[in-house]
Amino acid sequence: MLASLIATWFVLVHLAVFGHGAAVPAVISDPLPAYIARHLGPYSPWYAAGEYLAPPSSCELEQANILQRHGARFPTANAGKKYAASVAKLRENATSLSAALQFVRSYTYALGADQLTPLGAQQSREAGVEAYKRYKGLVTRSGKLPFVRSDSQQRVVDSAGNWTAGFFQQLGEKHASTVLVLSNASGSNDTLDDNNCPSAPDLSGFEQSYLATFLSDAAARLDAAAPGAHLTPTDALNFMQICGFESQYTQRLSPWCKLFSRQEFVAGEYYYDLDKYYGNGLGNPLGPVQGVGYVNELLSRLTGDRSYVLFDETQVNQTLARSQATFPLGSRAPALFADFSHDNEIASIVAAIGLKKPAEALPAGGPPEGEGEQVWVTSEIVPFSGRLVTERLSCDGEDYVRFLINDQLQVPTFCAGADVRTGLCRLDDFVASQSYARASGNGDYLKCGYKPLSG
Ligand SMILES: *[C@@H]1O[C@H](CO)[C@@H](O)[C@H](O)[C@H]1NC(C)=O
Ligand SMILES: *[C@@H]1O[C@H](CO)[C@@H](O)[C@H](O)[C@H]1NC(C)=O
Ligand SMILES: *[C@@H]1O[C@H](CO)[C@@H](O)[C@H](O)[C@H]1NC(C)=O
Ligand SMILES: *[C@@H]1O[C@H](CO)[C@@H](O)[C@H](O)[C@H]1NC(C)=O
Ligand SMILES: *[C@@H]1O[C@H](CO)[C@@H](O)[C@H](O)[C@H]1NC(C)=O
């Protein structure tokens, strides 16, 4: 009976046991040089932004909460149409093409859309292997397998599946696990979805005005190399993005990459910083509120107190939150949680917590100058497979938390009395610091014009 109950709530993803015909891609090496790969914002392949430091020796790890973005994907269907249109301008309207653009004559834009790529599957799996190595003690001591949830989009579900496969491959072939896929039925509340605030203001003017400056030279250069095509900075950006996607997919350097200088790629990062900061981060008045549901789930898990999720009036699904089967808490709960989501949602969650908070709002003209001023760097926060990990530790009998973003230890400036060196924040202080989430975003969610999700 329990099984049938669970089956109505869960989508059971039975994981293939490795070595029995599951498709394991050959080892993939990344052909992009670092000056490209690390400045593609949310389209950067995963890389560690820092070196993972073991907790201080006086502390024992008690719980870990992994919030991870899906792995590398193809361009969205919408972006793919724009890329194809920019390529068509060159092919159909240019009266001549310079030597650097000759490849376009025999080029067709033919990338897939929306789904995970083999690299994305592999990096998700590698993340599962790494999580096992780092956190296996949590599984052995609690005697509980990790609790895994996913947003319902296919690429996210596939990332969760590949992560879990990597984790269980290490744990031993007898184990299998399930992924709780949050419903995308119309009207569903999904704390891992990234599309719950239709009324959030569109502040894309920030990145658009920066785009007009940082790629104006490149656009003029390309336009001169293809008279008649009338290329704009937006076309140039599209070609830069094709470079990133195509190279990650084919594992060969795409010919589009050679059209831009190192400086242009490096400057490109700030376009994505503005995009995420003003799109879903602190720069948007309705950015952080979109992360509140997950923050309340995190508070409940860290404290073992269900009231945070039960009082949430944003995206928490109350049906799931009330049940120990779908939202396990306390001494009988697992000690390792893994949730799979999207870049925009993670950007909102990072902002809601108060992590990666710049001293001042990001200027539209160009990156803030000065050492240590660039706090919000999108490719360091939400590259493909990007992850925010919240660890709970017991140090000398007191509970603490610390935060890692892509392995980089964070200084929790929002936490009273945080230790700058160890990144440790007392759990009580963390809970106190999250007053915005505990108050369901002080009414901000009501301004979102909540729209039931389309199926
Ligand atoms: C080529 O130029 C014509 C005339 O300006 C325009 O209507 C057409 O959309 C252009 N083709 C492409 C593929 O952009
Ligand atoms: C909705 O959920 C189903 C089942 O999990 C999934 O196959 C589908 O891709 C999801 N659709 C969207 C738009 O997320
Ligand atoms: C891994 O991802 C691929 C898509 O790239 C998917 O087809 C496959 O089912 C996933 N594997 C698991 C075990 O979920
Ligand atoms: C809550 O989750 C359940 C189980 O996945 C689902 O059937 C239901 O539609 C969800 N409700 C809302 C409002 O999201
Ligand atoms: C979904 O969220 C809304 C807004 O917080 C809430 O009123 C509603 O009760 C929630 N439904 C479920 C099933 O959690």
XYZ file of C-alpha atoms and ligand atoms in Angstrom:
525
model
C 0.000 0.000 0.000
C 2.813 2.317 0.866
C 4.270 1.621 -2.532
C 1.121 2.605 -4.368
C 0.774 5.703 -2.219
C 4.274 6.723 -3.052
C 3.749 5.926 -6.699
C 0.967 8.480 -6.915
C 3.263 11.158 -5.568
C 6.565 10.156 -6.977
C 7.775 9.625 -10.430
C 10.027 6.680 -9.918
C 13.152 6.860 -11.925
C 14.740 3.465 -11.924
C 18.370 3.869 -12.429
C 20.323 1.678 -14.693
C 23.058 -0.230 -12.952
C 26.313 0.590 -14.597
C 28.061 -2.062 -16.584
C 24.771 -3.405 -17.895
C 24.400 -1.570 -21.140
C 23.929 1.957 -19.831
C 25.391 4.435 -22.265
C 28.618 5.701 -20.772
C 30.125 8.308 -23.073
C 33.819 8.131 -23.777
C 35.921 10.469 -21.691
C 35.168 13.968 -22.819
C 37.815 16.622 -22.763
C 36.871 20.236 -23.052
C 38.326 21.916 -26.146
C 37.661 25.486 -25.035
C 40.567 27.554 -23.704
C 39.941 28.954 -20.220
C 39.516 32.523 -21.465
C 36.422 31.327 -23.300
C 35.214 28.510 -21.066
C 35.260 30.608 -17.892
C 33.580 33.664 -19.340
C 30.461 32.234 -20.917
C 28.315 33.034 -17.886
C 25.588 30.412 -17.523
C 26.890 28.634 -20.639
C 30.267 27.860 -19.111
C 30.989 24.184 -18.643
C 31.375 23.340 -14.956
C 34.603 24.253 -13.238
C 35.561 24.533 -9.575
C 35.634 28.172 -8.499
C 37.797 27.281 -5.503
C 39.374 24.356 -3.742
C 37.106 22.404 -1.403
C 38.422 22.686 2.152
C 37.589 19.963 4.647
C 35.753 21.284 7.716
C 37.924 22.401 10.666
C 39.097 19.414 12.739
C 36.988 20.501 15.719
C 33.859 20.076 13.603
C 31.908 17.053 12.511
C 29.866 17.158 9.322
C 26.229 16.313 10.071
C 24.247 17.200 6.973
C 24.784 18.428 3.442
C 22.267 20.057 1.092
C 23.312 20.124 -2.532
C 21.419 22.409 -4.882
C 22.649 21.787 -8.399
C 21.911 23.145 -11.838
C 21.307 20.751 -14.708
C 24.385 19.866 -16.738
C 25.479 21.293 -20.074
C 22.599 21.475 -22.509
C 21.910 22.463 -26.069
C 20.726 26.030 -26.667
C 17.068 26.523 -25.855
C 14.775 26.209 -28.871
C 14.209 29.956 -28.756
C 17.927 30.801 -28.693
C 18.553 28.294 -31.487
C 16.136 30.150 -33.769
C 18.004 33.402 -33.149
C 21.346 31.752 -33.811
C 20.090 30.293 -37.080
C 18.746 33.722 -38.096
C 22.128 35.397 -37.466
C 23.876 32.706 -39.493
C 21.314 33.144 -42.290
C 22.129 36.865 -42.501
C 25.699 35.947 -43.356
C 24.812 33.202 -45.782
C 22.008 34.922 -47.603
C 22.737 38.622 -47.517
C 26.494 39.083 -47.404
C 27.748 40.071 -50.844
C 31.198 38.742 -49.984
C 32.855 36.979 -47.056
C 36.367 37.595 -45.738
C 38.818 34.723 -45.340
C 37.920 34.327 -41.675
C 34.273 33.832 -42.624
C 34.737 31.442 -45.552
C 33.701 28.509 -43.376
C 30.176 29.916 -43.340
C 29.676 28.861 -46.979
C 29.502 25.217 -45.987
C 28.130 25.748 -42.501
C 24.686 24.814 -41.256
C 23.478 25.536 -37.732
C 22.398 22.108 -36.552
C 22.558 21.895 -32.779
C 19.806 20.167 -30.828
C 17.513 22.085 -28.492
C 16.802 22.184 -24.761
C 18.101 18.735 -23.802
C 21.184 17.700 -21.877
C 24.286 17.017 -23.990
C 26.614 14.040 -23.419
C 29.005 16.418 -21.626
C 26.126 17.543 -19.418
C 25.278 13.944 -18.543
C 28.918 13.141 -17.850
C 29.507 16.186 -15.636
C 26.315 15.438 -13.695
C 27.547 11.893 -13.158
C 31.009 13.078 -12.126
C 29.369 15.392 -9.606
C 27.570 12.349 -8.141
C 30.855 10.456 -7.876
C 32.484 13.430 -6.181
C 29.529 13.869 -3.799
C 29.852 10.219 -2.805
C 33.556 10.586 -2.070
C 33.001 13.751 -0.066
C 29.821 12.807 1.775
C 29.730 9.008 2.034
C 30.191 9.347 5.815
C 26.768 11.022 5.974
C 25.190 8.001 4.300
C 26.968 5.431 6.461
C 26.331 7.221 9.728
C 22.666 8.024 9.062
C 22.034 4.673 7.380
C 19.920 6.613 4.860
C 20.389 7.018 1.140
C 20.481 10.572 -0.197
C 17.116 12.188 -0.759
C 16.985 13.458 -4.338
C 14.486 15.838 -5.917
C 14.262 17.428 -9.326
C 12.320 20.020 -11.235
C 10.244 18.306 -13.907
C 12.007 19.585 -17.028
C 13.582 16.692 -18.861
C 17.157 17.992 -18.789
C 16.891 18.533 -15.033
C 15.437 15.064 -14.462
C 18.242 13.605 -16.607
C 20.840 15.507 -14.570
C 19.382 14.192 -11.318
C 19.371 10.679 -12.797
C 22.976 10.865 -13.931
C 24.117 12.346 -10.600
C 22.360 9.572 -8.740
C 23.850 6.966 -11.065
C 27.336 8.338 -10.332
C 26.688 8.308 -6.610
C 25.337 4.762 -6.547
C 27.974 3.458 -8.878
C 30.405 4.253 -6.060
C 28.133 2.954 -3.331
C 27.728 -0.467 -4.916
C 25.587 -2.039 -7.573
C 22.953 -3.467 -5.218
C 21.597 -0.013 -4.564
C 19.141 1.853 -6.653
C 17.509 5.138 -5.912
C 14.516 7.230 -6.842
C 14.221 10.842 -7.752
C 11.209 12.788 -6.500
C 10.195 14.853 -9.521
C 8.200 17.900 -8.470
C 4.936 18.152 -10.358
C 4.593 20.548 -13.254
C 0.823 20.138 -13.341
C -1.018 23.369 -13.881
C -0.983 25.373 -10.633
C 1.789 23.349 -9.079
C 4.092 24.775 -6.440
C 7.647 23.824 -7.261
C 10.552 25.321 -5.301
C 12.992 24.140 -7.982
C 11.186 25.726 -10.909
C 12.418 29.025 -12.306
C 9.268 30.497 -13.708
C 7.099 31.510 -10.786
C 7.141 35.276 -10.939
C 5.573 36.488 -14.182
C 5.346 40.097 -12.941
C 9.041 40.456 -12.154
C 10.161 43.594 -14.018
C 12.185 43.084 -17.167
C 15.523 44.778 -16.477
C 17.297 43.390 -19.528
C 18.076 46.999 -20.530
C 21.168 46.731 -18.307
C 22.793 43.934 -20.283
C 21.491 45.315 -23.580
C 23.203 48.664 -23.099
C 26.426 46.928 -22.077
C 26.152 44.651 -25.128
C 25.950 47.692 -27.413
C 29.300 48.901 -26.074
C 31.364 45.782 -25.449
C 30.616 44.215 -28.837
C 30.300 47.314 -31.013
C 33.862 46.969 -32.349
C 33.407 43.289 -33.029
C 30.088 43.905 -34.781
C 31.668 46.606 -36.991
C 34.613 44.324 -37.779
C 32.346 41.422 -38.713
C 30.068 43.661 -40.696
C 33.044 44.879 -42.731
C 34.033 41.258 -43.294
C 30.527 40.482 -44.586
C 29.186 43.528 -46.436
C 25.419 43.510 -46.843
C 24.742 41.274 -43.863
C 24.160 44.260 -41.557
C 25.459 42.540 -38.466
C 24.681 44.008 -35.050
C 26.202 43.448 -31.595
C 23.370 40.976 -30.999
C 24.491 38.934 -34.013
C 28.052 39.037 -32.664
C 26.846 37.790 -29.280
C 24.945 34.986 -31.006
C 28.125 33.884 -32.782
C 30.024 33.951 -29.479
C 27.362 31.776 -27.911
C 27.373 29.322 -30.826
C 31.138 29.038 -30.261
C 30.533 27.943 -26.674
C 27.671 25.541 -27.319
C 29.127 23.981 -30.440
C 32.569 23.387 -28.923
C 31.095 21.763 -25.836
C 28.945 19.504 -27.958
C 31.371 18.498 -30.723
C 34.435 18.542 -28.457
C 36.283 20.454 -31.174
C 36.903 24.171 -31.175
C 34.084 25.729 -33.185
C 35.148 28.020 -36.075
C 33.029 30.821 -34.553
C 35.444 31.048 -31.618
C 38.217 32.423 -33.827
C 36.215 35.516 -34.752
C 36.703 37.128 -31.325
C 39.647 38.242 -29.268
C 40.537 37.072 -25.802
C 39.533 40.504 -24.451
C 36.120 40.269 -26.091
C 35.401 36.903 -24.500
C 36.602 38.089 -21.095
C 34.467 41.243 -21.385
C 31.535 39.007 -22.307
C 31.294 37.632 -18.775
C 29.940 40.932 -17.487
C 27.022 40.749 -19.915
C 25.937 37.566 -18.145
C 26.647 39.073 -14.719
C 24.200 41.885 -15.492
C 21.739 39.400 -16.980
C 21.504 37.202 -13.880
C 21.957 39.935 -11.275
C 19.136 42.071 -12.706
C 17.120 39.140 -14.017
C 16.832 36.968 -10.906
C 19.327 38.239 -8.350
C 19.411 41.124 -5.907
C 19.205 43.666 -8.723
C 15.599 42.711 -9.398
C 13.043 43.781 -6.781
C 11.235 40.463 -7.341
C 14.403 38.351 -7.762
C 15.170 37.066 -4.264
C 11.546 36.238 -3.464
C 11.690 33.502 -6.086
C 14.243 31.697 -3.908
C 12.294 31.951 -0.667
C 10.546 28.573 -0.944
C 13.824 26.684 -1.145
C 15.325 28.743 1.693
C 12.426 27.745 3.939
C 12.937 24.099 2.964
C 16.615 24.507 3.826
C 15.777 26.044 7.219
C 13.477 23.116 8.007
C 16.100 20.566 7.031
C 18.901 22.263 8.943
C 16.874 22.718 12.131
C 14.628 19.648 11.918
C 11.716 22.036 12.482
C 8.908 21.664 9.962
C 7.326 25.023 10.747
C 9.439 26.901 8.193
C 7.975 25.013 5.265
C 4.500 24.907 6.760
C 4.455 28.713 7.125
C 5.896 29.358 3.677
C 3.443 31.273 1.509
C 5.457 31.221 -1.684
C 6.328 28.127 -3.692
C 6.402 25.313 -1.142
C 3.983 22.509 -2.014
C 2.163 21.985 1.278
C 1.036 18.480 0.378
C 4.645 17.386 -0.048
C 5.868 19.452 2.925
C 3.527 17.745 5.383
C 4.659 14.224 4.724
C 7.727 12.518 6.115
C 7.874 10.440 2.895
C 8.151 13.460 0.620
C 9.837 15.907 2.989
C 11.787 13.825 5.502
C 13.015 15.604 8.634
C 14.625 14.855 11.961
C 16.473 11.836 13.279
C 14.881 9.442 10.771
C 15.742 11.633 7.800
C 18.679 11.253 5.440
C 21.706 13.435 6.118
C 22.328 14.171 2.441
C 19.880 16.044 0.228
C 20.366 16.760 -3.467
C 18.038 19.028 -5.439
C 18.229 19.708 -9.168
C 17.117 22.991 -10.663
C 17.906 25.888 -13.046
C 20.373 28.778 -13.178
C 17.715 31.436 -12.694
C 16.245 29.699 -9.665
C 19.659 29.182 -8.074
C 20.510 32.851 -8.730
C 17.348 33.800 -6.824
C 18.190 31.442 -3.956
C 21.768 32.742 -3.666
C 20.339 36.269 -3.542
C 17.606 35.377 -1.037
C 20.170 33.929 1.363
C 22.429 36.976 0.972
C 25.393 35.217 -0.617
C 27.529 36.914 -3.313
C 26.183 40.313 -2.377
C 28.049 43.141 -4.119
C 28.780 46.299 -2.132
C 26.774 48.255 -4.688
C 24.322 47.462 -7.465
C 26.183 46.411 -10.608
C 26.901 49.437 -12.857
C 25.543 49.156 -16.407
C 28.626 50.697 -18.014
C 31.113 47.978 -17.107
C 32.407 45.876 -14.235
C 33.058 47.616 -10.913
C 36.745 48.348 -10.662
C 39.134 47.431 -7.903
C 40.437 44.265 -6.357
C 37.718 42.036 -4.977
C 34.919 44.235 -6.335
C 33.523 41.662 -8.726
C 31.490 39.599 -6.319
C 28.708 38.498 -8.637
C 30.352 36.536 -11.448
C 27.726 34.418 -13.158
C 30.042 31.721 -14.509
C 31.360 31.161 -10.969
C 27.848 30.806 -9.551
C 25.655 29.055 -12.113
C 27.763 27.451 -14.856
C 26.287 24.220 -16.187
C 26.160 21.777 -13.236
C 26.778 24.741 -10.893
C 26.071 23.992 -7.254
C 25.390 25.653 -3.940
C 26.131 23.362 -1.010
C 25.005 24.105 2.531
C 26.756 21.983 5.150
C 25.633 21.641 8.756
C 28.421 20.922 11.193
C 28.697 20.292 14.886
C 31.704 22.071 16.379
C 32.416 21.671 20.083
C 28.797 20.801 20.714
C 27.302 23.733 18.781
C 25.573 23.685 15.395
C 27.008 25.689 12.530
C 26.479 26.024 8.801
C 28.812 26.931 5.976
C 28.227 27.528 2.265
C 30.164 26.469 -0.792
C 29.478 27.645 -4.327
C 31.220 25.419 -6.850
C 33.590 24.346 -4.069
C 34.493 27.934 -3.203
C 33.956 28.592 0.494
C 31.700 31.597 1.003
C 32.042 34.298 3.624
C 28.516 34.651 5.012
C 28.541 38.409 5.509
C 24.813 38.314 6.336
C 25.491 36.151 9.385
C 26.217 37.941 12.673
C 29.499 36.737 14.133
C 30.497 34.656 11.122
C 34.087 33.473 11.060
C 35.667 35.006 7.978
C 38.426 32.402 7.819
C 36.356 29.215 8.200
C 33.110 30.562 6.744
C 31.303 29.126 9.776
C 28.035 30.712 10.855
C 26.144 29.548 13.957
C 22.922 27.829 12.910
C 20.883 30.112 15.204
C 22.480 33.157 13.615
C 21.741 31.802 10.160
C 18.078 31.284 11.015
C 17.960 34.806 12.465
C 19.498 36.220 9.285
C 16.796 34.703 7.074
C 13.947 36.940 8.209
C 12.974 37.746 4.594
C 12.386 34.081 3.802
C 10.694 33.379 7.120
C 8.260 36.212 6.366
C 7.541 34.713 2.911
C 9.333 37.636 1.286
C 7.442 40.390 3.151
C 4.590 40.327 0.665
C 6.802 40.391 -2.423
C 5.479 37.052 -3.643
C 1.989 38.551 -3.852
C 3.374 41.045 -6.392
C 4.556 38.221 -8.629
C 1.192 37.723 -10.320
C 1.512 34.026 -9.572
C 0.513 32.134 -12.656
C -0.146 28.418 -12.617
C 2.619 26.593 -14.420
C 1.784 25.341 -17.837
C 1.973 21.566 -17.967
C 18.258 39.866 -46.046
O 17.951 41.230 -46.322
C 16.584 41.463 -46.602
C 16.438 42.911 -47.068
O 16.984 43.761 -46.096
C 15.767 41.145 -45.361
O 14.394 41.342 -45.611
C 16.016 39.690 -44.986
O 15.321 39.416 -43.760
C 17.490 39.420 -44.820
N 17.712 37.991 -44.639
C 18.077 37.460 -43.467
C 18.289 35.997 -43.451
O 18.219 38.132 -42.465
C 6.440 17.875 -17.084
O 6.669 16.655 -16.386
C 6.811 15.521 -17.219
C 6.907 14.301 -16.322
O 7.849 14.474 -15.314
C 8.035 15.710 -18.109
O 8.180 14.616 -18.991
C 7.886 16.988 -18.917
O 9.074 17.232 -19.631
C 7.615 18.172 -18.008
N 7.349 19.341 -18.812
C 7.933 20.507 -18.552
C 7.566 21.627 -19.468
O 8.677 20.692 -17.614
C 21.633 10.729 -18.359
O 21.308 11.757 -19.292
C 20.903 11.294 -20.569
C 20.657 12.502 -21.445
O 21.863 13.089 -21.778
C 19.641 10.482 -20.432
O 19.254 9.983 -21.683
C 19.876 9.341 -19.475
O 18.658 8.677 -19.259
C 20.396 9.865 -18.139
N 20.757 8.729 -17.279
C 20.142 8.468 -16.141
C 20.658 7.278 -15.394
O 19.219 9.134 -15.729
C 1.791 19.145 -4.905
O 2.464 17.942 -5.178
C 1.604 16.872 -5.530
C 2.446 15.611 -5.624
O 3.464 15.781 -6.562
C 0.930 17.211 -6.840
O 0.086 16.164 -7.223
C 0.161 18.473 -6.689
O -0.339 18.869 -7.941
C 1.015 19.588 -6.126
N 0.164 20.695 -5.813
C 0.476 21.909 -6.109
C -0.504 22.978 -5.877
O 1.544 22.182 -6.543
C 0.717 26.825 -3.395
O 1.195 28.119 -3.072
C 0.205 29.068 -2.751
C 0.924 30.391 -2.501
O 1.792 30.264 -1.428
C -0.575 28.588 -1.553
O -1.628 29.495 -1.283
C -1.141 27.212 -1.803
O -1.743 26.719 -0.638
C -0.051 26.253 -2.220
N -0.626 24.963 -2.549
C -0.080 23.836 -2.151
C -0.772 22.566 -2.475
O 0.967 23.814 -1.539
